[in-house]
JSON list of C-alpha atoms in Angstrom, two decimals:
[
{"chain": "A", "resi": 153, "resn": "UNK", "atom": "CA", "xyz": [71.50, 166.74, 90.61]},
{"chain": "A", "resi": 154, "resn": "UNK", "atom": "CA", "xyz": [71.08, 164.88, 87.37]},
{"chain": "A", "resi": 155, "resn": "UNK", "atom": "CA", "xyz": [74.06, 163.20, 85.77]},
{"chain": "A", "resi": 156, "resn": "UNK", "atom": "CA", "xyz": [74.75, 165.84, 83.21]},
{"chain": "A", "resi": 157, "resn": "UNK", "atom": "CA", "xyz": [75.24, 168.31, 86.01]},
{"chain": "A", "resi": 158, "resn": "UNK", "atom": "CA", "xyz": [77.50, 165.91, 87.80]},
{"chain": "A", "resi": 159, "resn": "UNK", "atom": "CA", "xyz": [79.68, 165.48, 84.71]},
{"chain": "A", "resi": 160, "resn": "UNK", "atom": "CA", "xyz": [79.78, 169.32, 84.26]},
{"chain": "A", "resi": 161, "resn": "UNK", "atom": "CA", "xyz": [81.04, 169.63, 87.84]},
{"chain": "A", "resi": 162, "resn": "UNK", "atom": "CA", "xyz": [83.59, 166.86, 87.34]},
{"chain": "A", "resi": 163, "resn": "UNK", "atom": "CA", "xyz": [84.93, 168.58, 84.25]},
{"chain": "A", "resi": 164, "resn": "UNK", "atom": "CA", "xyz": [85.30, 171.85, 86.26]},
{"chain": "A", "resi": 165, "resn": "UNK", "atom": "CA", "xyz": [87.11, 169.96, 89.07]},
{"chain": "A", "resi": 166, "resn": "UNK", "atom": "CA", "xyz": [89.28, 168.41, 86.47]},
{"chain": "A", "resi": 167, "resn": "UNK", "atom": "CA", "xyz": [90.26, 171.91, 85.15]},
{"chain": "A", "resi": 168, "resn": "UNK", "atom": "CA", "xyz": [90.79, 173.23, 88.70]},
{"chain": "A", "resi": 169, "resn": "UNK", "atom": "CA", "xyz": [92.83, 170.20, 89.79]},
{"chain": "A", "resi": 170, "resn": "UNK", "atom": "CA", "xyz": [95.04, 170.28, 86.72]},
{"chain": "A", "resi": 171, "resn": "UNK", "atom": "CA", "xyz": [95.56, 174.03, 87.05]},
{"chain": "A", "resi": 172, "resn": "UNK", "atom": "CA", "xyz": [96.71, 173.43, 90.66]},
{"chain": "A", "resi": 173, "resn": "UNK", "atom": "CA", "xyz": [99.02, 170.51, 89.67]},
{"chain": "A", "resi": 174, "resn": "UNK", "atom": "CA", "xyz": [100.52, 172.56, 86.68]},
{"chain": "A", "resi": 175, "resn": "UNK", "atom": "CA", "xyz": [101.16, 175.57, 88.87]},
{"chain": "A", "resi": 176, "resn": "UNK", "atom": "CA", "xyz": [103.29, 173.25, 91.02]},
{"chain": "A", "resi": 177, "resn": "UNK", "atom": "CA", "xyz": [104.91, 171.57, 88.00]},
{"chain": "A", "resi": 178, "resn": "UNK", "atom": "CA", "xyz": [105.80, 174.94, 86.50]},
{"chain": "A", "resi": 179, "resn": "UNK", "atom": "CA", "xyz": [107.75, 175.78, 89.71]},
{"chain": "A", "resi": 180, "resn": "UNK", "atom": "CA", "xyz": [110.01, 172.67, 89.53]},
{"chain": "A", "resi": 181, "resn": "UNK", "atom": "CA", "xyz": [113.73, 173.15, 89.29]},
{"chain": "A", "resi": 182, "resn": "UNK", "atom": "CA", "xyz": [115.45, 172.39, 85.90]},
{"chain": "A", "resi": 183, "resn": "UNK", "atom": "CA", "xyz": [115.62, 168.65, 85.33]},
{"chain": "A", "resi": 184, "resn": "UNK", "atom": "CA", "xyz": [112.93, 167.61, 87.85]},
{"chain": "A", "resi": 185, "resn": "UNK", "atom": "CA", "xyz": [110.19, 167.26, 85.18]},
{"chain": "A", "resi": 186, "resn": "UNK", "atom": "CA", "xyz": [112.31, 164.57, 83.39]},
{"chain": "A", "resi": 187, "resn": "UNK", "atom": "CA", "xyz": [113.87, 163.04, 86.57]},
{"chain": "A", "resi": 188, "resn": "UNK", "atom": "CA", "xyz": [113.36, 159.31, 86.96]},
{"chain": "A", "resi": 189, "resn": "UNK", "atom": "CA", "xyz": [110.88, 158.56, 89.73]},
{"chain": "A", "resi": 190, "resn": "UNK", "atom": "CA", "xyz": [109.06, 155.56, 91.12]},
{"chain": "A", "resi": 191, "resn": "UNK", "atom": "CA", "xyz": [105.56, 155.39, 89.64]},
{"chain": "A", "resi": 192, "resn": "UNK", "atom": "CA", "xyz": [103.53, 153.81, 86.89]},
{"chain": "A", "resi": 193, "resn": "UNK", "atom": "CA", "xyz": [105.43, 156.07, 84.39]},
{"chain": "A", "resi": 194, "resn": "UNK", "atom": "CA", "xyz": [109.06, 156.83, 85.08]},
{"chain": "A", "resi": 195, "resn": "UNK", "atom": "CA", "xyz": [108.81, 160.66, 85.28]},
{"chain": "A", "resi": 196, "resn": "UNK", "atom": "CA", "xyz": [106.42, 163.53, 85.86]},
{"chain": "A", "resi": 197, "resn": "UNK", "atom": "CA", "xyz": [106.83, 164.46, 82.18]},
{"chain": "A", "resi": 198, "resn": "UNK", "atom": "CA", "xyz": [105.86, 160.98, 80.98]},
{"chain": "A", "resi": 199, "resn": "UNK", "atom": "CA", "xyz": [102.90, 160.76, 83.33]},
{"chain": "A", "resi": 200, "resn": "UNK", "atom": "CA", "xyz": [101.56, 164.17, 82.27]},
{"chain": "A", "resi": 201, "resn": "UNK", "atom": "CA", "xyz": [101.91, 163.27, 78.63]},
{"chain": "A", "resi": 202, "resn": "UNK", "atom": "CA", "xyz": [100.07, 160.04, 79.20]},
{"chain": "A", "resi": 203, "resn": "UNK", "atom": "CA", "xyz": [97.25, 161.86, 80.87]},
{"chain": "A", "resi": 204, "resn": "UNK", "atom": "CA", "xyz": [96.88, 164.36, 77.99]},
{"chain": "A", "resi": 205, "resn": "UNK", "atom": "CA", "xyz": [97.14, 161.60, 75.33]},
{"chain": "A", "resi": 206, "resn": "UNK", "atom": "CA", "xyz": [94.44, 159.44, 76.90]},
{"chain": "A", "resi": 207, "resn": "UNK", "atom": "CA", "xyz": [92.16, 162.53, 77.55]},
{"chain": "A", "resi": 208, "resn": "UNK", "atom": "CA", "xyz": [92.40, 163.26, 73.81]},
{"chain": "A", "resi": 209, "resn": "UNK", "atom": "CA", "xyz": [91.68, 159.62, 72.97]},
{"chain": "A", "resi": 210, "resn": "UNK", "atom": "CA", "xyz": [88.50, 159.46, 75.10]},
{"chain": "A", "resi": 211, "resn": "UNK", "atom": "CA", "xyz": [87.20, 162.82, 74.06]},
{"chain": "A", "resi": 212, "resn": "UNK", "atom": "CA", "xyz": [87.65, 161.78, 70.45]},
{"chain": "A", "resi": 213, "resn": "UNK", "atom": "CA", "xyz": [85.36, 158.83, 71.12]},
{"chain": "A", "resi": 214, "resn": "UNK", "atom": "CA", "xyz": [82.82, 160.98, 72.86]},
{"chain": "A", "resi": 215, "resn": "UNK", "atom": "CA", "xyz": [82.87, 163.55, 70.05]},
{"chain": "A", "resi": 216, "resn": "UNK", "atom": "CA", "xyz": [82.96, 160.82, 67.42]},
{"chain": "A", "resi": 217, "resn": "UNK", "atom": "CA", "xyz": [86.00, 162.35, 65.93]},
{"chain": "A", "resi": 218, "resn": "UNK", "atom": "CA", "xyz": [87.15, 159.23, 64.17]},
{"chain": "A", "resi": 219, "resn": "UNK", "atom": "CA", "xyz": [90.76, 159.31, 65.20]},
{"chain": "A", "resi": 220, "resn": "UNK", "atom": "CA", "xyz": [90.58, 156.22, 67.45]},
{"chain": "A", "resi": 221, "resn": "UNK", "atom": "CA", "xyz": [93.83, 154.39, 67.92]},
{"chain": "A", "resi": 222, "resn": "UNK", "atom": "CA", "xyz": [95.48, 156.54, 65.23]},
{"chain": "A", "resi": 223, "resn": "UNK", "atom": "CA", "xyz": [95.59, 159.27, 67.80]},
{"chain": "A", "resi": 224, "resn": "UNK", "atom": "CA", "xyz": [98.28, 157.34, 69.66]},
{"chain": "A", "resi": 225, "resn": "UNK", "atom": "CA", "xyz": [100.40, 157.19, 66.55]},
{"chain": "A", "resi": 226, "resn": "UNK", "atom": "CA", "xyz": [100.01, 160.90, 65.88]},
{"chain": "A", "resi": 227, "resn": "UNK", "atom": "CA", "xyz": [100.49, 162.13, 69.45]},
{"chain": "A", "resi": 228, "resn": "UNK", "atom": "CA", "xyz": [103.70, 164.05, 69.92]},
{"chain": "A", "resi": 229, "resn": "UNK", "atom": "CA", "xyz": [104.84, 164.04, 73.53]},
{"chain": "A", "resi": 230, "resn": "UNK", "atom": "CA", "xyz": [105.42, 167.52, 74.87]},
{"chain": "A", "resi": 231, "resn": "UNK", "atom": "CA", "xyz": [108.85, 168.30, 76.34]},
{"chain": "A", "resi": 232, "resn": "UNK", "atom": "CA", "xyz": [108.19, 171.29, 78.62]},
{"chain": "A", "resi": 233, "resn": "UNK", "atom": "CA", "xyz": [105.98, 171.96, 81.60]},
{"chain": "A", "resi": 234, "resn": "UNK", "atom": "CA", "xyz": [104.61, 175.18, 79.90]},
{"chain": "A", "resi": 235, "resn": "UNK", "atom": "CA", "xyz": [103.71, 173.34, 76.72]},
{"chain": "A", "resi": 236, "resn": "UNK", "atom": "CA", "xyz": [102.06, 170.51, 78.76]},
{"chain": "A", "resi": 237, "resn": "UNK", "atom": "CA", "xyz": [100.22, 173.02, 80.90]},
{"chain": "A", "resi": 238, "resn": "UNK", "atom": "CA", "xyz": [98.91, 175.02, 77.94]},
{"chain": "A", "resi": 239, "resn": "UNK", "atom": "CA", "xyz": [97.79, 171.82, 76.10]},
{"chain": "A", "resi": 240, "resn": "UNK", "atom": "CA", "xyz": [96.12, 170.39, 79.22]},
{"chain": "A", "resi": 241, "resn": "UNK", "atom": "CA", "xyz": [94.32, 173.65, 79.95]},
{"chain": "A", "resi": 242, "resn": "UNK", "atom": "CA", "xyz": [93.03, 173.79, 76.38]},
{"chain": "A", "resi": 243, "resn": "UNK", "atom": "CA", "xyz": [91.78, 170.22, 76.61]},
{"chain": "A", "resi": 244, "resn": "UNK", "atom": "CA", "xyz": [90.20, 170.89, 80.01]},
{"chain": "A", "resi": 245, "resn": "UNK", "atom": "CA", "xyz": [88.19, 173.88, 78.77]},
{"chain": "A", "resi": 246, "resn": "UNK", "atom": "CA", "xyz": [87.11, 171.80, 75.72]},
{"chain": "A", "resi": 247, "resn": "UNK", "atom": "CA", "xyz": [85.92, 169.02, 78.05]},
{"chain": "A", "resi": 248, "resn": "UNK", "atom": "CA", "xyz": [83.99, 171.56, 80.17]},
{"chain": "A", "resi": 249, "resn": "UNK", "atom": "CA", "xyz": [82.26, 172.91, 77.10]},
{"chain": "A", "resi": 250, "resn": "UNK", "atom": "CA", "xyz": [81.46, 169.34, 75.86]},
{"chain": "A", "resi": 251, "resn": "UNK", "atom": "CA", "xyz": [80.02, 168.31, 79.31]},
{"chain": "A", "resi": 252, "resn": "UNK", "atom": "CA", "xyz": [77.93, 171.44, 79.56]},
{"chain": "A", "resi": 253, "resn": "UNK", "atom": "CA", "xyz": [76.41, 170.64, 76.20]},
{"chain": "A", "resi": 254, "resn": "UNK", "atom": "CA", "xyz": [75.31, 167.07, 77.03]},
{"chain": "A", "resi": 255, "resn": "UNK", "atom": "CA", "xyz": [71.80, 165.99, 77.62]},
{"chain": "A", "resi": 256, "resn": "UNK", "atom": "CA", "xyz": [70.63, 162.94, 79.56]},
{"chain": "A", "resi": 257, "resn": "UNK", "atom": "CA", "xyz": [69.94, 161.17, 76.19]},
{"chain": "A", "resi": 258, "resn": "UNK", "atom": "CA", "xyz": [73.55, 161.93, 75.18]},
{"chain": "A", "resi": 259, "resn": "UNK", "atom": "CA", "xyz": [74.90, 160.13, 78.26]},
{"chain": "A", "resi": 260, "resn": "UNK", "atom": "CA", "xyz": [73.01, 157.04, 77.33]},
{"chain": "A", "resi": 261, "resn": "UNK", "atom": "CA", "xyz": [73.96, 157.17, 73.65]},
{"chain": "A", "resi": 262, "resn": "UNK", "atom": "CA", "xyz": [76.48, 154.61, 72.48]},
{"chain": "A", "resi": 263, "resn": "UNK", "atom": "CA", "xyz": [79.57, 155.58, 70.43]},
{"chain": "A", "resi": 264, "resn": "UNK", "atom": "CA", "xyz": [82.22, 153.46, 69.06]},
{"chain": "A", "resi": 265, "resn": "UNK", "atom": "CA", "xyz": [85.32, 152.96, 71.11]},
{"chain": "A", "resi": 266, "resn": "UNK", "atom": "CA", "xyz": [88.32, 151.90, 68.98]},
{"chain": "A", "resi": 267, "resn": "UNK", "atom": "CA", "xyz": [90.10, 149.17, 70.92]},
{"chain": "A", "resi": 268, "resn": "UNK", "atom": "CA", "xyz": [92.54, 148.19, 68.21]},
{"chain": "A", "resi": 269, "resn": "UNK", "atom": "CA", "xyz": [92.70, 144.44, 67.70]},
{"chain": "A", "resi": 270, "resn": "UNK", "atom": "CA", "xyz": [89.73, 143.96, 70.02]},
{"chain": "A", "resi": 271, "resn": "UNK", "atom": "CA", "xyz": [87.62, 145.92, 67.64]},
{"chain": "A", "resi": 272, "resn": "UNK", "atom": "CA", "xyz": [85.08, 148.77, 67.74]},
{"chain": "A", "resi": 273, "resn": "UNK", "atom": "CA", "xyz": [83.27, 148.45, 71.03]},
{"chain": "A", "resi": 274, "resn": "UNK", "atom": "CA", "xyz": [80.01, 150.52, 71.49]},
{"chain": "A", "resi": 275, "resn": "UNK", "atom": "CA", "xyz": [80.23, 152.38, 74.85]},
{"chain": "A", "resi": 276, "resn": "UNK", "atom": "CA", "xyz": [77.83, 154.75, 76.56]},
{"chain": "A", "resi": 277, "resn": "UNK", "atom": "CA", "xyz": [79.07, 158.36, 76.58]},
{"chain": "A", "resi": 278, "resn": "UNK", "atom": "CA", "xyz": [78.40, 158.57, 80.30]},
{"chain": "A", "resi": 279, "resn": "UNK", "atom": "CA", "xyz": [80.49, 155.56, 80.97]},
{"chain": "A", "resi": 280, "resn": "UNK", "atom": "CA", "xyz": [83.44, 157.01, 78.78]},
{"chain": "A", "resi": 281, "resn": "UNK", "atom": "CA", "xyz": [83.26, 160.17, 80.72]},
{"chain": "A", "resi": 282, "resn": "UNK", "atom": "CA", "xyz": [83.23, 158.40, 84.06]},
{"chain": "A", "resi": 283, "resn": "UNK", "atom": "CA", "xyz": [86.31, 156.34, 82.89]},
{"chain": "A", "resi": 284, "resn": "UNK", "atom": "CA", "xyz": [88.04, 159.57, 81.65]},
{"chain": "A", "resi": 285, "resn": "UNK", "atom": "CA", "xyz": [87.65, 161.27, 85.06]},
{"chain": "A", "resi": 286, "resn": "UNK", "atom": "CA", "xyz": [88.71, 158.11, 87.05]},
{"chain": "A", "resi": 287, "resn": "UNK", "atom": "CA", "xyz": [91.84, 157.86, 84.75]},
{"chain": "A", "resi": 288, "resn": "UNK", "atom": "CA", "xyz": [92.60, 161.60, 85.40]},
{"chain": "A", "resi": 289, "resn": "UNK", "atom": "CA", "xyz": [92.24, 161.27, 89.17]},
{"chain": "A", "resi": 290, "resn": "UNK", "atom": "CA", "xyz": [94.39, 157.97, 89.18]},
{"chain": "A", "resi": 291, "resn": "UNK", "atom": "CA", "xyz": [97.30, 159.42, 87.33]},
{"chain": "A", "resi": 292, "resn": "UNK", "atom": "CA", "xyz": [97.06, 162.91, 88.82]},
{"chain": "A", "resi": 293, "resn": "UNK", "atom": "CA", "xyz": [97.45, 161.22, 92.11]},
{"chain": "A", "resi": 294, "resn": "UNK", "atom": "CA", "xyz": [100.71, 159.71, 90.86]},
{"chain": "A", "resi": 295, "resn": "UNK", "atom": "CA", "xyz": [101.92, 163.17, 89.81]},
{"chain": "A", "resi": 296, "resn": "UNK", "atom": "CA", "xyz": [100.88, 164.42, 93.28]},
{"chain": "A", "resi": 297, "resn": "UNK", "atom": "CA", "xyz": [103.03, 161.63, 94.89]},
{"chain": "A", "resi": 298, "resn": "UNK", "atom": "CA", "xyz": [105.98, 162.30, 92.60]},
{"chain": "A", "resi": 299, "resn": "UNK", "atom": "CA", "xyz": [105.88, 165.92, 93.51]},
{"chain": "A", "resi": 300, "resn": "UNK", "atom": "CA", "xyz": [106.40, 164.93, 97.09]},
{"chain": "A", "resi": 301, "resn": "UNK", "atom": "CA", "xyz": [109.91, 163.88, 96.06]},
{"chain": "A", "resi": 302, "resn": "UNK", "atom": "CA", "xyz": [110.62, 167.16, 94.37]},
{"chain": "A", "resi": 303, "resn": "UNK", "atom": "CA", "xyz": [111.45, 170.72, 95.29]},
{"chain": "A", "resi": 304, "resn": "UNK", "atom": "CA", "xyz": [107.77, 171.68, 95.16]},
{"chain": "A", "resi": 305, "resn": "UNK", "atom": "CA", "xyz": [105.18, 170.78, 97.63]},
{"chain": "A", "resi": 306, "resn": "UNK", "atom": "CA", "xyz": [102.22, 168.96, 96.04]},
{"chain": "A", "resi": 307, "resn": "UNK", "atom": "CA", "xyz": [98.98, 171.02, 96.05]},
{"chain": "A", "resi": 308, "resn": "UNK", "atom": "CA", "xyz": [95.76, 170.23, 97.86]},
{"chain": "A", "resi": 309, "resn": "UNK", "atom": "CA", "xyz": [93.40, 168.69, 95.30]},
{"chain": "A", "resi": 310, "resn": "UNK", "atom": "CA", "xyz": [90.36, 167.59, 97.34]},
{"chain": "A", "resi": 311, "resn": "UNK", "atom": "CA", "xyz": [88.70, 170.83, 98.21]},
{"chain": "A", "resi": 312, "resn": "UNK", "atom": "CA", "xyz": [86.38, 171.75, 95.37]},
{"chain": "A", "resi": 313, "resn": "UNK", "atom": "CA", "xyz": [82.77, 170.58, 95.52]},
{"chain": "A", "resi": 314, "resn": "UNK", "atom": "CA", "xyz": [81.57, 171.79, 98.97]},
{"chain": "A", "resi": 315, "resn": "UNK", "atom": "CA", "xyz": [80.32, 175.28, 99.84]},
{"chain": "A", "resi": 316, "resn": "UNK", "atom": "CA", "xyz": [82.82, 175.05, 102.66]},
{"chain": "A", "resi": 317, "resn": "UNK", "atom": "CA", "xyz": [85.65, 174.49, 100.10]},
{"chain": "A", "resi": 318, "resn": "UNK", "atom": "CA", "xyz": [84.76, 177.65, 98.25]},
{"chain": "A", "resi": 319, "resn": "UNK", "atom": "CA", "xyz": [85.72, 179.75, 101.26]},
{"chain": "A", "resi": 320, "resn": "UNK", "atom": "CA", "xyz": [89.28, 178.66, 100.58]},
{"chain": "A", "resi": 321, "resn": "UNK", "atom": "CA", "xyz": [89.26, 178.13, 96.83]},
{"chain": "A", "resi": 322, "resn": "UNK", "atom": "CA", "xyz": [86.73, 180.70, 95.62]},
{"chain": "A", "resi": 323, "resn": "UNK", "atom": "CA", "xyz": [89.40, 183.02, 94.15]},
{"chain": "A", "resi": 324, "resn": "UNK", "atom": "CA", "xyz": [90.87, 180.15, 92.05]},
{"chain": "A", "resi": 325, "resn": "UNK", "atom": "CA", "xyz": [87.41, 179.08, 90.84]},
{"chain": "A", "resi": 326, "resn": "UNK", "atom": "CA", "xyz": [86.76, 182.69, 89.90]},
{"chain": "A", "resi": 327, "resn": "UNK", "atom": "CA", "xyz": [90.03, 183.15, 88.13]},
{"chain": "A", "resi": 328, "resn": "UNK", "atom": "CA", "xyz": [89.39, 180.00, 86.06]},
{"chain": "A", "resi": 329, "resn": "UNK", "atom": "CA", "xyz": [85.83, 181.07, 85.30]},
{"chain": "A", "resi": 330, "resn": "UNK", "atom": "CA", "xyz": [84.33, 177.81, 86.63]}
]
């Protein structure tokens, strides 16, 4: 499989994993989304907003949207699980479409990455995507761990890529159209 295919599959895994996380988050009891927890960010709500905000930042670079660091100033944190779930699903579908449209040449193309006081750093699109997916996985793991201390069981997130996995997750994959 070439790298464009890999990134398309990673984008689909991202959509599937976030869908599973958000189905759990939507089942939380009142107050649990905002409840203080031990993690990099102090709550599920803060962590989920961070994931979305950084996703938008990296996709802006990849799409050469020109927002850069201004995106952080304009980002309005979402207060409800349903608003976060809808915004993340919209982003995830946009990311799938972007990855599906990439060529091998696109992955090697450099775009400017706005690093504030450090300046505009040219980065390869493939490297930005790899970072975006690692960032997602890192913080989604924190959400998963925080759910362990809630009224909702954290969902299984590592059964996606193998044919074996589809025996158990095929309905979800079909429902999401991925």
